[in-house]
PDB file of C-alpha atoms in Angstrom:
ATOM      1  CA  MET Y   1      -0.110   0.035   0.035  1.00 85.00           C
ATOM      2  CA  ASP Y   2       1.404   3.380  -1.075  1.00 91.00           C
ATOM      3  CA  LEU Y   3       0.827   6.438   1.161  1.00 95.00           C
ATOM      4  CA  ARG Y   4       1.332   9.574  -0.589  1.00 94.00           C
ATOM      5  CA  THR Y   5      -0.052  13.402  -0.639  1.00 95.00           C
ATOM      6  CA  ILE Y   6      -3.434  13.920  -2.764  1.00 96.00           C
ATOM      7  CA  HIS Y   7      -3.383  16.692  -5.255  1.00 95.00           C
ATOM      8  CA  LEU Y   8      -6.154  18.579  -6.786  1.00 96.00           C
ATOM      9  CA  GLY Y   9      -6.271  16.616  -9.976  1.00 95.00           C
ATOM     10  CA  GLU Y  10      -7.456  13.612  -7.785  1.00 96.00           C
ATOM     11  CA  LEU Y  11     -10.200  15.425  -6.141  1.00 96.00           C
ATOM     12  CA  PRO Y  12     -12.973  13.659  -8.376  1.00 96.00           C
ATOM     13  CA  GLU Y  13     -11.676  10.122  -7.131  1.00 95.00           C
ATOM     14  CA  LEU Y  14     -11.667  11.457  -3.608  1.00 96.00           C
ATOM     15  CA  LEU Y  15     -15.203  12.555  -3.730  1.00 96.00           C
ATOM     16  CA  GLU Y  16     -16.251   9.224  -5.266  1.00 95.00           C
ATOM     17  CA  LEU Y  17     -14.553   7.244  -2.583  1.00 94.00           C
ATOM     18  CA  GLN Y  18     -16.300   9.539   0.161  1.00 93.00           C
ATOM     19  CA  GLU Y  19     -19.620   8.639  -1.338  1.00 93.00           C
ATOM     20  CA  GLU Y  20     -18.924   4.997  -1.668  1.00 92.00           C
ATOM     21  CA  VAL Y  21     -17.806   4.708   1.858  1.00 90.00           C
ATOM     22  CA  TYR Y  22     -20.611   6.717   3.135  1.00 90.00           C
ATOM     23  CA  ASP Y  23     -23.388   4.736   1.301  1.00 89.00           C
ATOM     24  CA  GLY Y  24     -21.991   1.656   2.833  1.00 85.00           C
ATOM     25  CA  LEU Y  25     -22.287   2.722   6.499  1.00 84.00           C
ATOM     26  CA  GLU Y  26     -25.086   1.544   8.656  1.00 80.00           C
ATOM     27  CA  ASN Y  27     -24.669   4.495  10.957  1.00 79.00           C
ATOM     28  CA  LYS Y  28     -24.434   7.566   8.696  1.00 79.00           C
ATOM     29  CA  GLU Y  29     -23.491   9.803  11.869  1.00 75.00           C
ATOM     30  CA  VAL Y  30     -20.165   8.199  12.035  1.00 76.00           C
ATOM     31  CA  LEU Y  31     -18.883  10.014   8.975  1.00 79.00           C
ATOM     32  CA  GLN Y  32     -19.453  13.939   8.736  1.00 81.00           C
ATOM     33  CA  THR Y  33     -18.873  14.107   4.940  1.00 86.00           C
ATOM     34  CA  LEU Y  34     -17.085  17.078   3.495  1.00 91.00           C
ATOM     35  CA  THR Y  35     -18.085  19.269   0.286  1.00 94.00           C
ATOM     36  CA  ARG Y  36     -16.034  19.702  -2.862  1.00 96.00           C
ATOM     37  CA  ALA Y  37     -15.005  23.108  -1.614  1.00 96.00           C
ATOM     38  CA  GLU Y  38     -14.080  21.738   1.847  1.00 95.00           C
ATOM     39  CA  PHE Y  39     -11.790  19.138   0.328  1.00 96.00           C
ATOM     40  CA  LYS Y  40     -10.393  21.490  -1.992  1.00 97.00           C
ATOM     41  CA  ALA Y  41      -9.175  23.783   0.845  1.00 96.00           C
ATOM     42  CA  ILE Y  42      -7.771  20.806   2.612  1.00 97.00           C
ATOM     43  CA  ILE Y  43      -5.865  19.824  -0.491  1.00 97.00           C
ATOM     44  CA  GLN Y  44      -4.509  23.368  -0.885  1.00 97.00           C
ATOM     45  CA  GLN Y  45      -3.160  23.518   2.570  1.00 97.00           C
ATOM     46  CA  GLY Y  46      -1.273  20.253   1.923  1.00 95.00           C
ATOM     47  CA  PHE Y  47      -2.129  18.004   4.937  1.00 97.00           C
ATOM     48  CA  ILE Y  48      -4.086  15.146   3.073  1.00 97.00           C
ATOM     49  CA  ILE Y  49      -2.747  11.558   2.729  1.00 96.00           C
ATOM     50  CA  GLY Y  50      -4.136   8.959   0.470  1.00 95.00           C
ATOM     51  CA  ALA Y  51      -3.560   5.146   0.568  1.00 94.00           C
ATOM     52  CA  TYR Y  52      -3.151   3.771  -2.806  1.00 94.00           C
ATOM     53  CA  ASP Y  53      -3.361   0.102  -3.880  1.00 90.00           C
ATOM     54  CA  GLU Y  54      -2.138  -0.697  -7.420  1.00 89.00           C
ATOM     55  CA  GLY Y  55      -2.853   3.204  -8.007  1.00 90.00           C
ATOM     56  CA  ARG Y  56      -6.323   3.290  -6.757  1.00 92.00           C
ATOM     57  CA  LEU Y  57      -7.304   5.339  -3.754  1.00 94.00           C
ATOM     58  CA  THR Y  58      -8.425   3.108  -1.223  1.00 94.00           C
ATOM     59  CA  GLY Y  59      -8.353   5.524   1.705  1.00 94.00           C
ATOM     60  CA  THR Y  60      -7.550   9.022   2.993  1.00 96.00           C
ATOM     61  CA  ARG Y  61      -6.903  11.061   6.200  1.00 96.00           C
ATOM     62  CA  SER Y  62      -6.340  14.863   6.543  1.00 97.00           C
ATOM     63  CA  MET Y  63      -5.661  17.731   8.814  1.00 97.00           C
ATOM     64  CA  TYR Y  64      -7.100  21.202   8.336  1.00 96.00           C
ATOM     65  CA  ILE Y  65      -5.866  24.603   9.592  1.00 97.00           C
ATOM     66  CA  PRO Y  66      -9.004  26.267  10.856  1.00 96.00           C
ATOM     67  CA  SER Y  67      -9.314  29.969  10.862  1.00 96.00           C
ATOM     68  CA  PRO Y  68      -8.743  31.625  14.353  1.00 95.00           C
ATOM     69  CA  ASP Y  69     -12.177  33.391  14.044  1.00 94.00           C
ATOM     70  CA  GLU Y  70     -14.045  30.038  13.279  1.00 92.00           C
ATOM     71  CA  GLU Y  71     -17.241  29.729  15.296  1.00 86.00           C
ATOM     72  CA  GLU Y  72     -17.102  26.967  17.850  1.00 89.00           C
ATOM     73  CA  HIS Y  73     -13.274  26.843  17.651  1.00 95.00           C
ATOM     74  CA  LEU Y  74     -12.092  23.800  19.558  1.00 97.00           C
ATOM     75  CA  ALA Y  75      -9.310  25.886  21.027  1.00 97.00           C
ATOM     76  CA  GLU Y  76     -11.920  27.111  23.393  1.00 95.00           C
ATOM     77  CA  ASN Y  77     -12.823  23.498  24.563  1.00 95.00           C
ATOM     78  CA  ALA Y  78      -9.094  22.695  25.219  1.00 96.00           C
ATOM     79  CA  GLY Y  79      -8.412  26.014  26.972  1.00 95.00           C
ATOM     80  CA  ILE Y  80      -5.779  27.070  24.259  1.00 96.00           C
ATOM     81  CA  ASP Y  81      -5.320  30.679  24.029  1.00 96.00           C
ATOM     82  CA  ASP Y  82      -3.221  30.817  20.652  1.00 97.00           C
ATOM     83  CA  ARG Y  83      -5.630  29.692  18.097  1.00 97.00           C
ATOM     84  CA  HIS Y  84      -2.770  29.918  15.519  1.00 97.00           C
ATOM     85  CA  SER Y  85      -0.949  27.088  17.204  1.00 98.00           C
ATOM     86  CA  VAL Y  86      -3.850  24.712  16.414  1.00 98.00           C
ATOM     87  CA  ILE Y  87      -4.367  22.427  13.408  1.00 98.00           C
ATOM     88  CA  TYR Y  88      -7.493  20.022  13.310  1.00 98.00           C
ATOM     89  CA  SER Y  89      -7.513  16.476  12.599  1.00 97.00           C
ATOM     90  CA  GLU Y  90     -10.022  16.075   9.950  1.00 93.00           C
ATOM     91  CA  ILE Y  91     -11.950  13.408   8.060  1.00 90.00           C
ATOM     92  CA  SER Y  92     -10.701   9.895   7.351  1.00 92.00           C
ATOM     93  CA  PHE Y  93     -12.230   6.893   5.732  1.00 89.00           C
ATOM     94  CA  ILE Y  94     -11.024   3.527   4.293  1.00 91.00           C
ATOM     95  CA  LYS Y  95     -12.664   1.248   1.888  1.00 90.00           C
ATOM     96  CA  PRO Y  96     -14.220  -1.771   3.703  1.00 85.00           C
ATOM     97  CA  ALA Y  97     -12.111  -4.393   1.828  1.00 83.00           C
ATOM     98  CA  VAL Y  98      -8.744  -2.957   3.168  1.00 83.00           C
ATOM     99  CA  ARG Y  99      -9.900  -2.243   6.638  1.00 81.00           C
ATOM    100  CA  GLY Y 100      -8.070  -3.998   9.506  1.00 78.00           C
ATOM    101  CA  GLN Y 101      -4.622  -3.381   7.984  1.00 81.00           C
ATOM    102  CA  GLY Y 102      -3.724  -0.449  10.323  1.00 84.00           C
ATOM    103  CA  LEU Y 103      -3.838   2.035   7.451  1.00 89.00           C
ATOM    104  CA  GLN Y 104      -5.825   4.625   9.323  1.00 90.00           C
ATOM    105  CA  THR Y 105      -3.168   4.688  12.201  1.00 91.00           C
ATOM    106  CA  ARG Y 106      -0.254   4.732   9.555  1.00 93.00           C
ATOM    107  CA  MET Y 107      -1.856   7.619   7.623  1.00 95.00           C
ATOM    108  CA  GLY Y 108      -2.145   9.340  10.913  1.00 95.00           C
ATOM    109  CA  GLU Y 109       1.596   8.752  11.816  1.00 95.00           C
ATOM    110  CA  ARG Y 110       2.569  10.213   8.572  1.00 95.00           C
ATOM    111  CA  LEU Y 111       0.590  13.296   8.888  1.00 96.00           C
ATOM    112  CA  LEU Y 112       1.804  14.045  12.285  1.00 96.00           C
ATOM    113  CA  GLU Y 113       5.507  13.709  11.027  1.00 96.00           C
ATOM    114  CA  LYS Y 114       4.376  16.164   8.201  1.00 96.00           C
ATOM    115  CA  VAL Y 115       2.768  18.487  10.752  1.00 97.00           C
ATOM    116  CA  ARG Y 116       5.722  18.471  13.165  1.00 96.00           C
ATOM    117  CA  SER Y 117       8.172  19.271  10.418  1.00 96.00           C
ATOM    118  CA  ASP Y 118       5.939  22.307   9.315  1.00 96.00           C
ATOM    119  CA  GLY Y 119       6.610  23.826  12.723  1.00 95.00           C
ATOM    120  CA  ARG Y 120       3.877  26.316  12.816  1.00 96.00           C
ATOM    121  CA  PHE Y 121       1.473  24.027  15.335  1.00 97.00           C
ATOM    122  CA  GLU Y 122       1.780  23.030  18.850  1.00 97.00           C
ATOM    123  CA  TYR Y 123      -1.651  21.279  19.244  1.00 98.00           C
ATOM    124  CA  VAL Y 124      -3.755  18.849  17.166  1.00 98.00           C
ATOM    125  CA  LEU Y 125      -7.447  19.014  18.197  1.00 98.00           C
ATOM    126  CA  THR Y 126     -10.374  16.863  16.719  1.00 97.00           C
ATOM    127  CA  THR Y 127     -13.813  15.576  17.784  1.00 95.00           C
ATOM    128  CA  VAL Y 128     -15.060  12.047  17.897  1.00 94.00           C
ATOM    129  CA  MET Y 129     -18.536  10.689  18.448  1.00 92.00           C
ATOM    130  CA  PRO Y 130     -18.566   9.002  21.958  1.00 93.00           C
ATOM    131  CA  SER Y 131     -19.985   5.704  20.453  1.00 91.00           C
ATOM    132  CA  ASN Y 132     -17.428   5.558  17.709  1.00 90.00           C
ATOM    133  CA  ILE Y 133     -15.152   3.115  19.263  1.00 92.00           C
ATOM    134  CA  PRO Y 134     -12.698   2.469  16.312  1.00 89.00           C
ATOM    135  CA  SER Y 135     -11.972   6.198  16.028  1.00 91.00           C
ATOM    136  CA  LEU Y 136     -11.685   6.431  19.808  1.00 94.00           C
ATOM    137  CA  LYS Y 137      -8.879   3.523  19.641  1.00 94.00           C
ATOM    138  CA  ASP Y 138      -7.209   5.246  16.856  1.00 93.00           C
ATOM    139  CA  LYS Y 139      -6.899   8.574  18.483  1.00 95.00           C
ATOM    140  CA  PHE Y 140      -5.709   7.207  21.717  1.00 96.00           C
ATOM    141  CA  LYS Y 141      -2.999   5.011  19.832  1.00 95.00           C
ATOM    142  CA  LEU Y 142      -1.817   8.114  18.194  1.00 95.00           C
ATOM    143  CA  GLY Y 143      -1.460   9.939  21.661  1.00 95.00           C
ATOM    144  CA  PHE Y 144      -4.717  11.953  21.824  1.00 97.00           C
ATOM    145  CA  ARG Y 145      -6.562  12.552  24.941  1.00 97.00           C
ATOM    146  CA  ILE Y 146     -10.144  13.650  25.861  1.00 98.00           C
ATOM    147  CA  VAL Y 147     -10.097  17.187  27.149  1.00 97.00           C
ATOM    148  CA  ASP Y 148     -13.819  17.793  27.080  1.00 97.00           C
ATOM    149  CA  THR Y 149     -17.056  16.366  26.179  1.00 97.00           C
ATOM    150  CA  ALA Y 150     -19.792  18.753  24.999  1.00 95.00           C
ATOM    151  CA  TYR Y 151     -22.502  19.377  22.426  1.00 93.00           C
ATOM    152  CA  LYS Y 152     -21.118  20.630  19.076  1.00 90.00           C
ATOM    153  CA  TYR Y 153     -22.185  21.306  15.660  1.00 84.00           C
ATOM    154  CA  ASN Y 154     -25.913  22.113  16.172  1.00 84.00           C
ATOM    155  CA  GLY Y 155     -26.302  19.742  19.323  1.00 87.00           C
ATOM    156  CA  LYS Y 156     -24.219  16.583  18.271  1.00 88.00           C
ATOM    157  CA  LYS Y 157     -22.451  14.756  21.335  1.00 92.00           C
ATOM    158  CA  ARG Y 158     -18.747  14.899  20.746  1.00 94.00           C
ATOM    159  CA  HIS Y 159     -15.565  14.397  22.650  1.00 96.00           C
ATOM    160  CA  VAL Y 160     -12.804  16.980  22.099  1.00 97.00           C
ATOM    161  CA  MET Y 161      -9.409  15.429  21.915  1.00 98.00           C
ATOM    162  CA  GLN Y 162      -6.137  17.002  21.991  1.00 98.00           C
ATOM    163  CA  LEU Y 163      -2.504  15.950  21.089  1.00 97.00           C
ATOM    164  CA  ASP Y 164       0.463  17.886  22.022  1.00 97.00           C
ATOM    165  CA  LEU Y 165       3.056  17.839  19.127  1.00 96.00           C
ATOM    166  CA  PHE Y 166       6.233  18.498  21.198  1.00 92.00           C
ATOM    167  CA  GLU Y 167       5.412  17.764  24.842  1.00 87.00           C
ATOM    168  CA  GLY Y 168       4.202  14.530  26.438  1.00 83.00           C
ATOM    169  CA  TYR Y 169       1.432  14.396  28.916  1.00 87.00           C
ATOM    170  CA  GLU Y 170       1.911  12.569  32.102  1.00 88.00           C
ATOM    171  CA  PRO Y 171      -1.409  12.169  34.171  1.00 90.00           C
ATOM    172  CA  SER Y 172      -1.300  12.219  37.954  1.00 90.00           C
ATOM    173  CA  GLY Y 173      -3.472  10.986  40.839  1.00 93.00           C
ATOM    174  CA  GLU Y 174      -5.999   8.083  41.052  1.00 95.00           C
ATOM    175  CA  PRO Y 175      -7.619   6.974  37.832  1.00 96.00           C
ATOM    176  CA  HIS Y 176     -11.434   6.903  37.253  1.00 96.00           C
ATOM    177  CA  PHE Y 177     -12.823   4.145  35.086  1.00 97.00           C
ATOM    178  CA  ILE Y 178     -15.859   5.330  32.963  1.00 97.00           C
ATOM    179  CA  HIS Y 179     -17.654   3.324  30.710  1.00 97.00           C
ATOM    180  CA  TYR Y 180     -17.655   4.864  27.187  1.00 96.00           C
ATOM    181  CA  GLU Y 181     -21.427   4.906  27.022  1.00 95.00           C
ATOM    182  CA  ASP Y 182     -21.541   7.047  30.244  1.00 96.00           C
ATOM    183  CA  ALA Y 183     -22.104  10.275  28.325  1.00 89.00           C
ATOM    184  CA  GLU Y 184     -23.993  11.941  31.151  1.00 92.00           C
ATOM    185  CA  TRP Y 185     -20.837  11.753  33.502  1.00 96.00           C
ATOM    186  CA  MET Y 186     -18.579  13.039  30.585  1.00 96.00           C
ATOM    187  CA  LEU Y 187     -20.953  15.936  29.803  1.00 96.00           C
ATOM    188  CA  LEU Y 188     -21.010  16.960  33.479  1.00 96.00           C
ATOM    189  CA  ASN Y 189     -17.350  16.114  34.443  1.00 95.00           C
ATOM    190  CA  GLY Y 190     -15.560  16.650  30.995  1.00 89.00           C
ATOM    191  CA  VAL Y 191     -13.970  20.086  31.765  1.00 90.00           C
ATOM    192  CA  ASP Y 192     -12.489  18.911  35.024  1.00 94.00           C
ATOM    193  CA  TYR Y 193     -10.876  15.478  33.839  1.00 96.00           C
ATOM    194  CA  VAL Y 194      -8.741  14.074  30.972  1.00 97.00           C
ATOM    195  CA  GLY Y 195      -9.512  10.779  29.177  1.00 97.00           C
ATOM    196  CA  CYS Y 196      -6.088   9.125  28.767  1.00 95.00           C
ATOM    197  CA  ASP Y 197      -6.720   5.591  27.826  1.00 94.00           C
ATOM    198  CA  PHE Y 198      -9.479   3.321  26.494  1.00 96.00           C
ATOM    199  CA  ASP Y 199      -9.516  -0.463  26.534  1.00 95.00           C
ATOM    200  CA  GLY Y 200     -12.568  -0.912  24.371  1.00 93.00           C
ATOM    201  CA  GLU Y 201     -15.211  -0.431  27.151  1.00 96.00           C
ATOM    202  CA  TYR Y 202     -13.828   1.803  29.854  1.00 97.00           C
ATOM    203  CA  ILE Y 203     -12.018   5.304  29.415  1.00 97.00           C
ATOM    204  CA  LYS Y 204      -9.472   6.075  32.114  1.00 97.00           C
ATOM    205  CA  TYR Y 205      -9.902   9.625  33.338  1.00 97.00           C
ATOM    206  CA  TYR Y 206      -7.747  11.645  35.567  1.00 97.00           C
ATOM    207  CA  ARG Y 207      -8.549  14.908  37.394  1.00 95.00           C
ATOM    208  CA  LYS Y 208      -6.824  17.922  35.507  1.00 91.00           C
TER     209      LYS Y 208
END
């Protein structure tokens, strides 16, 4: 499997793949699709990876530089003052036929290398639907942690997750093991705790 940057000429193939993956999802809320204009902006920023199998696009993962003036900027949830230091982990999707090969994480690692080399950013932020177990596992594996749980995007329940690009995070104190479906606890306590690990059923939280 070849991993490389996607360019504007491959935008039609990218949109076709997104439609194919979305149509095959049982729970459509798992994938927040992007428009042609949104993908074009991401491609122009340069932080998008494609997975190619014999020349055909089979998966993608991207990051996006948000405007500091963006409404509902995730830096507010994360308590980050300098919005220019933030880049978002954006959309990722993979054809069902090639899932289970660690592609999503490999693309994430490649993108993180690119973002670190760029040097403009200190933090990667993203949102994850609490019931999306594969996405949660992927983010924790890459080093993200949950820094808040809130209603975003017109009332959708989301974890806000943060990755520090150049400084590690070491939790302290006694952990609290919270079931991933216990959204009520997370919504009430998310601003005071950090979720640092996930075993597929329980998230390990520490007080900030």
